[in-house]
Amino acid sequence: MDLVKKIAVLGSTGSIGQSTLSICASHPDRFLPIALAAGSNLQVLVEQCRRWRPQVVSVADEALAAQLSTLLAQAGISAIEVVYGSAGAVRVATLPEVDFVVAAIVGVAGLEATYAAVLSGKTVGLANKECLVAAGDLILAAAREHNVDLLPIDSEHNAVHQCLRAGAPPEVKQIWLTASGGPFRNTPLEEFDRITPAQALKHPTWVMGQRITIDSATMLNKGLEIIEACRLFHLPPTQVKVSVHPQSTIHSLVEYIDGSILAQISVTDMRLPILYALSWPERVASDLTFDLAALSRLDFQPPDPLRFPCLRLAYEAAAASQNHCIALNAADEVAVAAFLKGELSFNGIPRTIEQVLALTPSGSPASIAEVLAADLGAREQAREIVAASHRLPSR
Ligand code: NAD
Ligand code: MG
C-alpha cells in the first residue's frame, strides 16, 4: 500500500492552505499535495505549481484561469490541468487519486467543493467552519452515508477532538471553547464605534486571513465555532461554553460528568492541528514543541456580553433554526467586507447581523442548493441594511 497520502488543498494560497503545504514539505514521506484550488492570488499559486507540480489547479473564474495558463507556460511548467469556478474547485476536491481534502476556502464559497469531497468519499480536514454553520446537518448526513471521517482543523475543535478520545459521548458534561478575546478585550465600550480596520486586523495571538481576524475581534468567530461544535460533536448549544483565555495556550477543554476536565495545550501554530488531522488516527513526530517551563500563567474569564453581542447572536441563531445560522454567517460576510472597505463601523457589524436575523424566517433547507439560495437572500438583506446605515448620520 502507498503510504503517501495524496492531498487536495482547497484555499491553497491562504493562511491555512500555506500552512498545509508547509506540513507537506516537512513530511514528504507522508503527504503529497496533488491538486490545488484558490481564488485570485496567481503569484503565490504559480510558485506552488512550480514547487508541487499538481495534476489540477483551480482559480476563481475563467479570466484568472486564462492568466494562470499563460503564467505557467511562461514559467515552462506544463501538464497541469487549469480549471475554474465552483465546478473547478469541485474537480479538485473529487479527483479520483486524492485521499484527503483540506477544506480551507474562506466563507460559503467553500461549501460546494467541501460537500462534493464528502460525497466522493474523501477524508476531509475541515478548516472552513462556514460549511458546518450553513449546512452542518447535510454535510454530516452525507459523511455518515459515505462513511467519511470529518477531522476538525479549527484549533478549538481539533483540541476537543483530541480530548474526546479520553471518554465516551454520554460521559461528556460539556465542552469549553477558549477564545483569546481578540484585540479589544479591554477596550472601553465607548471607543468601539471608532475602531478602524487596521486596529481590528491586529490579532494578539494568531496570524490568520482577514475575515477570521475581524471575526475574532467581534467574537463572531467564536459564535460560528459554537455552532460548528454543536454539529461536529452532536451537542446542544447549552453544552458548548466559551471561556476567554488571553494566552491562547489551552486550545479547548472537555468536561466529563465525573468532574474531570481535559485540556489540550500546544503552540499557537495552525500547522499542529493540520498535522493532527492529516495523520489521524496516528500521531506523527514534529518540531512543534511547547515549552512548558516558559509557561508562567493561564487566565480565564467569562466573555463580556456588552462588548461582544455577536456571541449572543450566535447562540440565538443556533437555538432558532438552520436558516438563522445561514443568515448569521452571510450577514457577517457582507458586514465584514463593508467594514474593511470603510463603509460600516465596527459596531455596525453586530447591528447588521441582528437586523438580518430579525428578518429571517425559521426553516431548514433540504439541499445545498437551498442553503445557497438562503445565503444569497440574507446577503441581499445585509447589503441593503449596510447601504441604509451608510445614509444615516453616524451615532
Ligand atoms: P485566507 O483568507 O488566508 O485564505 C482563503 C483562501 O480561500 C485563499 O486561498 C483564497 O484564494 C481562497 N478563496 C477565496 N475565495 C475563493 C473562491 N471563490 N474560490 C476558490 N478559492 C477562494 O483565510 P484563512 O485564514 O486561511 O481561512 C480559511 C478558512 O479556515 C476559513 O473558513 C477560516 O474560518 C478557517 N480557519 C482559519 C484559521 C487560521 O488560523 N487562519 C483557523 C481556524 C479556521
Ligand atoms: Mg478557531
XYZ file of C-alpha atoms and ligand atoms in Angstrom:
440
model
C 0.000 0.000 0.000
C 1.151 3.504 -0.852
C 1.909 5.216 2.469
C 1.983 8.716 0.999
C -1.414 10.388 1.364
C -2.398 12.372 -1.719
C -3.814 15.713 -0.696
C -6.116 18.269 -2.314
C -5.849 21.743 -0.781
C -8.913 23.973 -1.204
C -7.738 27.531 -0.460
C -4.043 26.727 -1.048
C -2.888 30.372 -1.178
C -4.487 31.328 2.163
C -3.134 31.170 5.664
C -4.326 27.580 6.314
C -3.507 26.490 2.743
C 0.086 27.688 3.025
C 0.474 26.081 6.462
C -0.835 22.815 4.974
C 1.749 22.913 2.181
C 4.438 23.648 4.753
C 3.424 20.478 6.656
C 3.589 18.540 3.365
C 7.087 19.950 2.797
C 8.195 18.827 6.291
C 6.754 15.310 5.841
C 7.385 14.363 2.201
C 7.296 10.677 3.093
C 3.710 11.065 4.337
C 1.834 13.788 2.432
C 1.869 14.849 -1.217
C -0.333 17.698 -2.499
C -1.620 16.775 -5.974
C -4.481 19.247 -6.507
C -4.891 22.901 -5.506
C -7.799 25.372 -5.549
C -7.531 29.080 -4.805
C -9.171 32.424 -5.546
C -7.105 35.070 -7.317
C -3.603 35.136 -5.850
C -1.851 33.954 -9.035
C 1.628 34.929 -7.922
C 1.569 32.545 -4.951
C -0.250 29.898 -6.983
C 2.401 29.847 -9.726
C 5.085 29.327 -7.062
C 3.022 26.482 -5.566
C 2.703 24.915 -9.047
C 6.460 25.206 -9.541
C 7.135 23.542 -6.198
C 4.479 20.806 -6.212
C 3.598 20.181 -9.895
C -0.050 19.351 -9.015
C -2.229 17.476 -11.519
C -5.041 20.042 -11.340
C -5.268 23.683 -10.263
C -8.453 25.722 -9.926
C -8.912 29.511 -9.674
C -11.979 31.670 -9.038
C -13.021 32.484 -12.638
C -12.344 31.967 -16.341
C -10.271 35.134 -16.834
C -7.959 34.150 -13.968
C -7.666 30.638 -15.422
C -6.508 32.094 -18.762
C -3.964 34.303 -16.963
C -2.711 31.365 -14.906
C -2.282 29.187 -18.020
C -0.186 31.948 -19.626
C 1.954 32.399 -16.498
C 2.535 28.631 -16.214
C 3.527 28.417 -19.899
C 5.946 31.354 -19.460
C 7.478 29.599 -16.457
C 7.923 26.413 -18.525
C 5.506 24.473 -16.283
C 3.403 22.088 -18.346
C 0.973 19.210 -17.836
C -1.132 20.946 -15.190
C -4.864 20.991 -15.851
C -6.225 24.500 -15.128
C -9.920 24.747 -14.179
C -12.049 27.450 -12.545
C -15.120 28.467 -10.571
C -17.089 26.266 -8.215
C -17.015 23.428 -10.775
C -13.216 23.742 -10.807
C -12.983 23.576 -7.002
C -15.298 20.536 -7.096
C -12.981 18.872 -9.655
C -10.005 19.449 -7.309
C -11.957 18.087 -4.321
C -13.107 14.955 -6.124
C -10.046 13.997 -8.189
C -10.010 10.166 -8.042
C -6.360 9.963 -6.897
C -6.946 12.263 -3.886
C -7.144 10.588 -0.458
C -7.570 13.631 1.780
C -9.118 17.060 1.170
C -8.124 20.082 3.263
C -11.151 22.415 3.138
C -9.701 25.902 3.681
C -11.504 28.208 1.265
C -12.893 31.103 3.290
C -16.660 31.562 3.574
C -19.637 29.875 1.958
C -17.587 29.921 -1.284
C -16.038 26.690 0.053
C -19.310 24.854 0.599
C -19.941 23.096 -2.713
C -16.433 21.685 -3.039
C -16.362 20.501 0.571
C -19.729 18.786 0.155
C -18.550 17.191 -3.097
C -15.441 15.861 -1.309
C -17.660 14.160 1.268
C -19.966 12.718 -1.416
C -16.978 11.239 -3.214
C -15.807 9.535 -0.029
C -12.659 11.576 0.665
C -11.412 12.067 4.213
C -11.890 15.776 4.923
C -9.819 18.072 7.152
C -12.190 20.908 7.879
C -10.838 24.411 8.435
C -13.797 26.112 6.705
C -16.206 26.483 9.631
C -18.766 28.325 7.482
C -19.633 24.993 5.792
C -20.786 23.457 9.055
C -22.585 26.621 10.140
C -24.530 26.896 6.877
C -25.034 23.222 6.060
C -23.869 21.148 9.019
C -26.783 18.706 9.010
C -26.465 17.993 5.278
C -22.688 17.566 5.447
C -22.849 15.280 8.482
C -25.619 13.175 6.957
C -23.553 12.778 3.765
C -20.474 11.904 5.838
C -22.410 9.198 7.682
C -23.842 7.824 4.444
C -20.459 7.720 2.676
C -18.524 6.601 5.757
C -16.332 9.712 5.642
C -14.206 10.994 8.526
C -14.521 14.752 9.112
C -11.469 15.920 11.043
C -11.557 19.410 12.519
C -8.621 21.698 11.790
C -10.084 24.715 13.585
C -7.812 24.692 16.646
C -10.585 24.614 19.269
C -12.433 21.733 17.629
C -9.192 19.959 16.987
C -8.454 20.245 20.715
C -11.919 18.923 21.603
C -11.457 16.039 19.127
C -8.223 15.146 20.934
C -9.735 15.446 24.435
C -12.781 13.368 23.426
C -10.505 10.381 22.856
C -10.434 10.080 26.675
C -14.107 9.220 27.193
C -17.411 8.078 25.683
C -20.022 10.586 24.376
C -22.546 10.042 27.238
C -19.746 10.817 29.715
C -19.321 14.360 28.362
C -20.914 17.019 30.552
C -19.980 19.988 28.373
C -17.162 21.402 26.279
C -15.339 24.690 26.720
C -14.120 26.576 23.674
C -11.364 29.004 24.580
C -11.174 32.456 22.976
C -8.309 34.915 23.082
C -10.797 37.785 23.354
C -9.094 39.457 20.379
C -7.527 42.927 20.388
C -10.460 44.694 22.114
C -10.863 42.543 25.211
C -10.115 45.532 27.440
C -11.041 48.428 25.125
C -13.578 50.825 26.727
C -17.015 50.303 25.191
C -17.379 53.947 24.157
C -14.350 53.549 21.860
C -15.826 50.612 19.923
C -17.517 52.721 17.266
C -14.188 54.330 16.312
C -12.297 51.048 15.846
C -10.537 51.034 12.462
C -9.846 48.030 10.177
C -6.096 48.405 10.847
C -6.704 48.092 14.622
C -9.081 45.163 14.202
C -6.645 43.320 11.913
C -4.004 43.157 14.696
C -4.775 39.879 16.429
C -2.845 39.405 19.693
C -2.024 35.695 19.356
C -2.820 34.313 15.850
C -1.893 35.270 12.264
C -4.862 34.432 10.004
C -6.866 35.561 6.959
C -8.654 38.929 7.099
C -12.212 37.759 7.622
C -11.477 35.402 10.534
C -9.258 38.089 12.100
C -12.122 40.619 12.101
C -14.476 37.866 13.315
C -12.081 37.245 16.200
C -12.217 40.943 17.115
C -16.056 40.896 17.244
C -16.036 37.324 18.635
C -18.447 36.276 15.888
C -15.711 33.746 15.120
C -16.377 32.111 18.486
C -20.096 32.272 17.683
C -19.534 30.360 14.429
C -17.355 27.929 16.374
C -20.165 27.260 18.889
C -22.404 26.183 16.001
C -19.525 24.241 14.395
C -19.011 22.387 17.715
C -22.733 21.582 18.069
C -22.690 19.983 14.608
C -19.361 18.143 14.887
C -19.850 16.766 18.390
C -23.650 16.340 18.390
C -24.178 18.658 21.360
C -26.924 21.212 22.047
C -25.753 24.862 22.348
C -26.312 24.683 26.131
C -23.426 22.188 26.383
C -20.975 24.363 24.435
C -19.447 27.065 26.646
C -16.936 29.818 25.931
C -14.103 30.956 28.172
C -11.850 33.920 27.388
C -8.263 32.764 27.768
C -5.940 35.527 26.538
C -2.793 33.389 26.277
C -4.340 31.012 23.654
C -2.309 28.216 25.237
C -5.173 25.869 26.055
C -6.985 25.406 22.752
C -10.150 23.976 24.331
C -11.369 21.667 27.070
C -13.780 18.789 27.617
C -15.536 18.473 30.985
C -16.673 14.944 31.884
C -19.562 14.003 34.189
C -17.238 12.816 36.957
C -15.730 16.304 37.273
C -12.545 15.735 35.251
C -11.635 18.444 32.758
C -9.202 17.601 29.948
C -7.377 20.369 28.130
C -5.180 20.412 25.028
C -2.062 22.587 25.217
C 0.261 23.382 22.326
C 1.984 26.189 20.455
C -0.297 28.749 18.757
C 0.559 27.417 15.306
C -2.082 26.026 12.947
C 0.427 23.573 11.493
C -0.175 21.353 14.548
C -3.965 20.843 14.126
C -3.351 20.429 10.378
C -0.729 17.724 11.051
C -3.058 16.027 13.552
C -5.917 15.926 11.022
C -3.690 14.733 8.162
C -2.132 11.976 10.314
C -5.212 10.824 12.258
C -5.665 8.185 13.694
C -1.886 8.137 14.054
C 0.365 10.806 15.544
C 3.435 11.894 13.624
C 6.587 13.371 15.182
C 7.067 17.125 14.642
C 9.209 20.003 15.839
C 6.129 21.976 17.023
C 7.056 21.526 20.669
C 5.645 23.569 23.521
C 7.985 24.902 26.197
C 6.140 24.116 29.420
C 8.897 25.677 31.517
C 8.253 29.055 29.856
C 4.565 28.960 30.781
C 4.015 31.385 33.634
C 0.236 31.768 33.850
C -3.118 30.720 32.412
C -6.008 33.194 32.787
C -9.708 32.579 32.218
C -12.668 34.918 32.357
C -16.247 34.862 31.096
C -16.849 36.750 27.823
C -18.313 40.254 28.246
C -21.788 40.229 26.638
C -21.812 44.017 26.148
C -18.513 44.118 24.273
C -19.292 41.033 22.254
C -23.001 40.926 21.243
C -22.048 38.592 18.366
C -21.759 35.712 20.838
C -25.357 36.195 21.963
C -26.471 36.470 18.331
C -24.800 33.140 17.540
C -26.458 31.358 20.481
C -29.801 32.850 19.392
C -29.294 31.731 15.778
C -28.296 28.230 16.920
C -31.447 27.972 19.043
C -33.721 29.470 16.332
C -33.219 27.440 13.124
C -30.805 26.411 10.391
C -31.950 29.385 8.283
C -30.812 31.660 11.116
C -27.362 30.050 11.171
C -27.054 30.618 7.413
C -28.149 34.249 7.833
C -25.736 34.776 10.748
C -22.791 33.824 8.555
C -23.999 35.512 5.350
C -24.761 38.825 7.092
C -21.363 38.728 8.762
C -19.520 38.068 5.465
C -21.200 41.138 3.958
C -20.749 43.292 7.077
C -17.060 42.410 7.491
C -16.355 43.198 3.809
C -18.122 46.572 4.249
C -16.176 47.286 7.466
C -12.866 46.515 5.719
C -13.814 48.947 2.930
C -14.622 51.681 5.469
C -18.349 51.540 4.649
C -19.522 50.251 8.028
C -18.478 50.956 11.619
C -17.213 48.173 13.881
C -20.472 48.272 15.872
C -22.308 48.168 12.548
C -21.222 44.510 12.166
C -23.370 43.112 15.029
C -26.132 45.636 14.233
C -26.345 44.376 10.640
C -26.351 40.731 11.728
C -29.065 41.366 14.326
C -31.301 43.087 11.776
C -30.854 40.338 9.188
C -31.613 37.662 11.815
C -34.812 39.505 12.756
C -35.938 39.313 9.103
C -35.092 35.610 8.738
C -37.943 33.066 8.707
C -37.346 29.807 10.578
C -36.612 26.829 8.379
C -34.195 24.134 7.415
C -33.001 23.815 3.798
C -33.201 20.300 2.384
C -30.358 20.632 -0.134
C -27.123 22.529 -0.753
C -28.925 24.495 -3.497
C -31.498 25.648 -0.919
C -28.708 26.571 1.503
C -27.047 28.689 -1.191
C -30.388 30.355 -2.018
C -30.983 31.222 1.657
C -27.401 32.515 1.849
C -27.947 34.765 -1.196
C -31.186 36.167 0.239
C -29.547 37.005 3.565
C -26.618 38.667 1.768
C -29.013 40.840 -0.197
C -30.739 41.948 3.019
C -27.404 42.639 4.688
C -26.280 44.781 1.722
C -29.464 46.840 1.921
C -29.025 47.347 5.671
C -25.375 48.366 5.221
C -26.339 50.830 2.453
C -29.117 52.302 4.612
C -26.821 52.683 7.633
C -24.385 54.496 5.364
C -27.049 57.075 4.521
C -27.872 57.724 8.205
C -25.877 60.212 10.284
C -23.440 58.195 12.412
C -24.427 57.526 16.011
P -7.415 33.280 3.895
O -8.212 34.483 3.562
O -5.983 33.449 4.299
O -7.438 32.254 2.657
C -8.618 31.941 1.977
C -8.337 31.050 0.789
O -9.578 30.857 0.088
C -7.351 31.665 -0.208
O -6.562 30.643 -0.783
C -8.282 32.232 -1.284
O -7.668 32.327 -2.536
C -9.367 31.173 -1.293
N -10.628 31.634 -1.872
C -11.358 32.723 -1.520
N -12.455 32.815 -2.301
C -12.402 31.763 -3.150
C -13.254 31.293 -4.198
N -14.371 31.938 -4.528
N -12.904 30.158 -4.858
C -11.768 29.487 -4.544
N -10.933 29.885 -3.553
C -11.258 31.002 -2.876
O -8.232 32.507 5.039
P -7.691 31.506 6.140
O -7.318 32.265 7.366
O -6.692 30.557 5.553
O -9.020 30.728 6.500
C -9.565 29.735 5.654
C -10.692 29.031 6.387
O -10.159 28.382 7.531
C -11.787 29.966 6.904
O -13.009 29.321 6.809
C -11.408 30.190 8.356
O -12.518 30.480 9.184
C -10.814 28.841 8.708
N -9.841 28.877 9.811
C -8.696 29.584 9.679
C -7.781 29.625 10.726
C -6.466 30.362 10.613
O -5.649 30.284 11.516
N -6.181 31.076 9.525
C -8.072 28.957 11.923
C -9.251 28.239 12.013
C -10.136 28.192 10.951
Mg -10.703 28.639 15.959
